[in-house]
mmCIF file of C-alpha atoms in Angstrom:
data_model
loop_
_atom_site.group_PDB
_atom_site.id
_atom_site.type_symbol
_atom_site.label_atom_id
_atom_site.label_comp_id
_atom_site.label_asym_id
_atom_site.label_seq_id
_atom_site.Cartn_x
_atom_site.Cartn_y
_atom_site.Cartn_z
ATOM 1 C CA MET A 283 -26.397 20.453 14.617
ATOM 2 C CA THR A 284 -23.120 18.560 14.234
ATOM 3 C CA VAL A 285 -19.474 19.332 13.632
ATOM 4 C CA GLU A 286 -17.241 16.981 11.658
ATOM 5 C CA ILE A 287 -14.348 15.672 13.755
ATOM 6 C CA GLU A 288 -12.023 13.218 12.062
ATOM 7 C CA GLN A 289 -8.525 12.267 13.261
ATOM 8 C CA GLY A 290 -8.112 15.530 15.152
ATOM 9 C CA THR A 291 -9.319 17.685 12.262
ATOM 10 C CA VAL A 292 -12.432 19.735 12.980
ATOM 11 C CA THR A 293 -14.706 21.039 10.217
ATOM 12 C CA VAL A 294 -17.597 23.423 10.863
ATOM 13 C CA SER A 295 -20.030 24.416 8.121
ATOM 14 C CA ALA A 296 -20.224 28.025 6.983
ATOM 15 C CA ASP A 297 -23.957 27.940 7.708
ATOM 16 C CA MET A 298 -23.279 27.098 11.362
ATOM 17 C CA LEU A 299 -20.917 30.072 11.749
ATOM 18 C CA ALA A 300 -22.540 32.737 9.594
ATOM 19 C CA GLY A 301 -25.680 33.637 11.529
ATOM 20 C CA PRO A 302 -24.104 33.866 14.982
ATOM 21 C CA LEU A 303 -21.213 35.926 13.572
ATOM 22 C CA GLY A 304 -23.596 38.293 11.774
ATOM 23 C CA ILE A 305 -22.495 37.491 8.217
ATOM 24 C CA GLU A 306 -23.675 35.507 5.188
ATOM 25 C CA PRO A 307 -22.432 31.915 4.653
ATOM 26 C CA ASP A 308 -20.589 32.839 1.439
ATOM 27 C CA GLU A 309 -18.550 35.415 3.396
ATOM 28 C CA VAL A 310 -17.139 32.886 5.896
ATOM 29 C CA GLN A 311 -14.287 31.380 3.855
ATOM 30 C CA PRO A 312 -12.959 34.663 2.433
ATOM 31 C CA LEU A 313 -13.030 36.278 5.885
ATOM 32 C CA MET A 314 -11.206 33.286 7.395
ATOM 33 C CA ARG A 315 -8.538 33.494 4.698
ATOM 34 C CA LYS A 316 -8.034 37.197 5.496
ATOM 35 C CA GLY A 317 -7.823 36.445 9.218
ATOM 36 C CA ALA A 318 -10.975 38.453 9.976
ATOM 37 C CA ILE A 319 -12.577 35.313 11.421
ATOM 38 C CA THR A 320 -10.362 33.420 13.823
ATOM 39 C CA GLY A 321 -10.927 30.027 15.346
ATOM 40 C CA LEU A 322 -9.521 28.050 18.233
ATOM 41 C CA VAL A 323 -10.018 24.330 18.901
ATOM 42 C CA GLU A 324 -9.334 22.996 22.394
ATOM 43 C CA GLU A 325 -9.494 19.291 23.235
ATOM 44 C CA GLY A 326 -10.722 18.442 26.710
ATOM 45 C CA VAL A 327 -8.601 16.549 29.227
ATOM 46 C CA GLY A 328 -9.465 14.791 32.473
ATOM 47 C CA GLU A 329 -13.168 14.930 33.186
ATOM 48 C CA ASP A 330 -13.625 16.911 29.935
ATOM 49 C CA GLY A 331 -11.914 14.188 27.872
ATOM 50 C CA GLY A 332 -13.812 13.391 24.667
ATOM 51 C CA ARG A 333 -15.089 16.954 24.366
ATOM 52 C CA TYR A 334 -13.961 19.849 22.221
ATOM 53 C CA ARG A 335 -14.395 23.597 22.744
ATOM 54 C CA LEU A 336 -14.504 25.547 19.483
ATOM 55 C CA THR A 337 -14.278 29.329 19.667
ATOM 56 C CA PHE A 338 -14.781 31.603 16.655
ATOM 57 C CA ARG A 339 -14.427 35.403 16.646
ATOM 58 C CA HIS A 340 -15.350 38.016 14.099
ATOM 59 C CA GLY A 341 -15.467 41.712 14.869
ATOM 60 C CA GLY A 342 -17.205 42.104 18.178
ATOM 61 C CA ARG A 343 -18.851 38.670 18.120
ATOM 62 C CA ARG A 344 -17.793 35.351 19.579
ATOM 63 C CA LEU A 345 -19.355 31.933 18.995
ATOM 64 C CA GLN A 346 -18.404 29.058 21.269
ATOM 65 C CA LEU A 347 -19.420 25.428 20.701
ATOM 66 C CA ILE A 348 -18.857 22.514 23.060
ATOM 67 C CA CYS A 349 -18.950 19.221 21.143
ATOM 68 C CA ASP A 350 -18.578 15.571 22.009
ATOM 69 C CA GLU A 351 -16.121 13.348 20.138
ATOM 70 C CA ASP A 352 -18.826 12.460 17.592
ATOM 71 C CA GLY A 353 -19.320 16.134 16.729
ATOM 72 C CA HIS A 354 -22.675 16.602 18.434
ATOM 73 C CA VAL A 355 -23.005 20.140 19.775
ATOM 74 C CA LEU A 356 -23.700 19.910 23.509
ATOM 75 C CA GLN A 357 -23.603 23.645 24.264
ATOM 76 C CA ARG A 358 -23.656 26.755 22.136
ATOM 77 C CA SER A 359 -23.090 30.332 23.240
ATOM 78 C CA ARG A 360 -22.918 33.549 21.312
ATOM 79 C CA THR A 361 -21.518 36.721 22.797
ATOM 80 C CA VAL A 362 -21.482 40.248 21.473
ATOM 81 C CA LEU A 363 -18.386 41.903 22.885
ATOM 82 C CA VAL A 364 -19.005 45.574 23.596
ATOM 83 C CA GLY A 365 -16.428 48.188 24.591
ATOM 84 C CA ARG A 366 -13.435 45.896 24.150
ATOM 85 C CA THR A 367 -10.049 47.313 24.996
ATOM 86 C CA SER A 368 -6.703 46.127 23.751
ATOM 87 C CA VAL A 369 -4.345 44.445 26.157
ATOM 88 C CA LEU A 370 -0.803 45.629 25.705
ATOM 89 C CA PRO A 371 2.145 43.260 26.209
#
């Protein structure tokens, strides 16, 4: 399982996201466009340099991938968030 990382741009296939987020691959792009799937890319510093943490959320599910600079997935975790509450400003 690999992620494409090129000049700071990260690309993850719909197939890699769909199953863990509980949807079909053809639903990924439309849901991202609507903002129903959100993603965050964090680049490691210090001892985590050369690694990326990718976090995707949809509904009550979260997928987190830790990748090296070549896009190889080193760790993968999927969480179903139950009983979430909103945090007010």
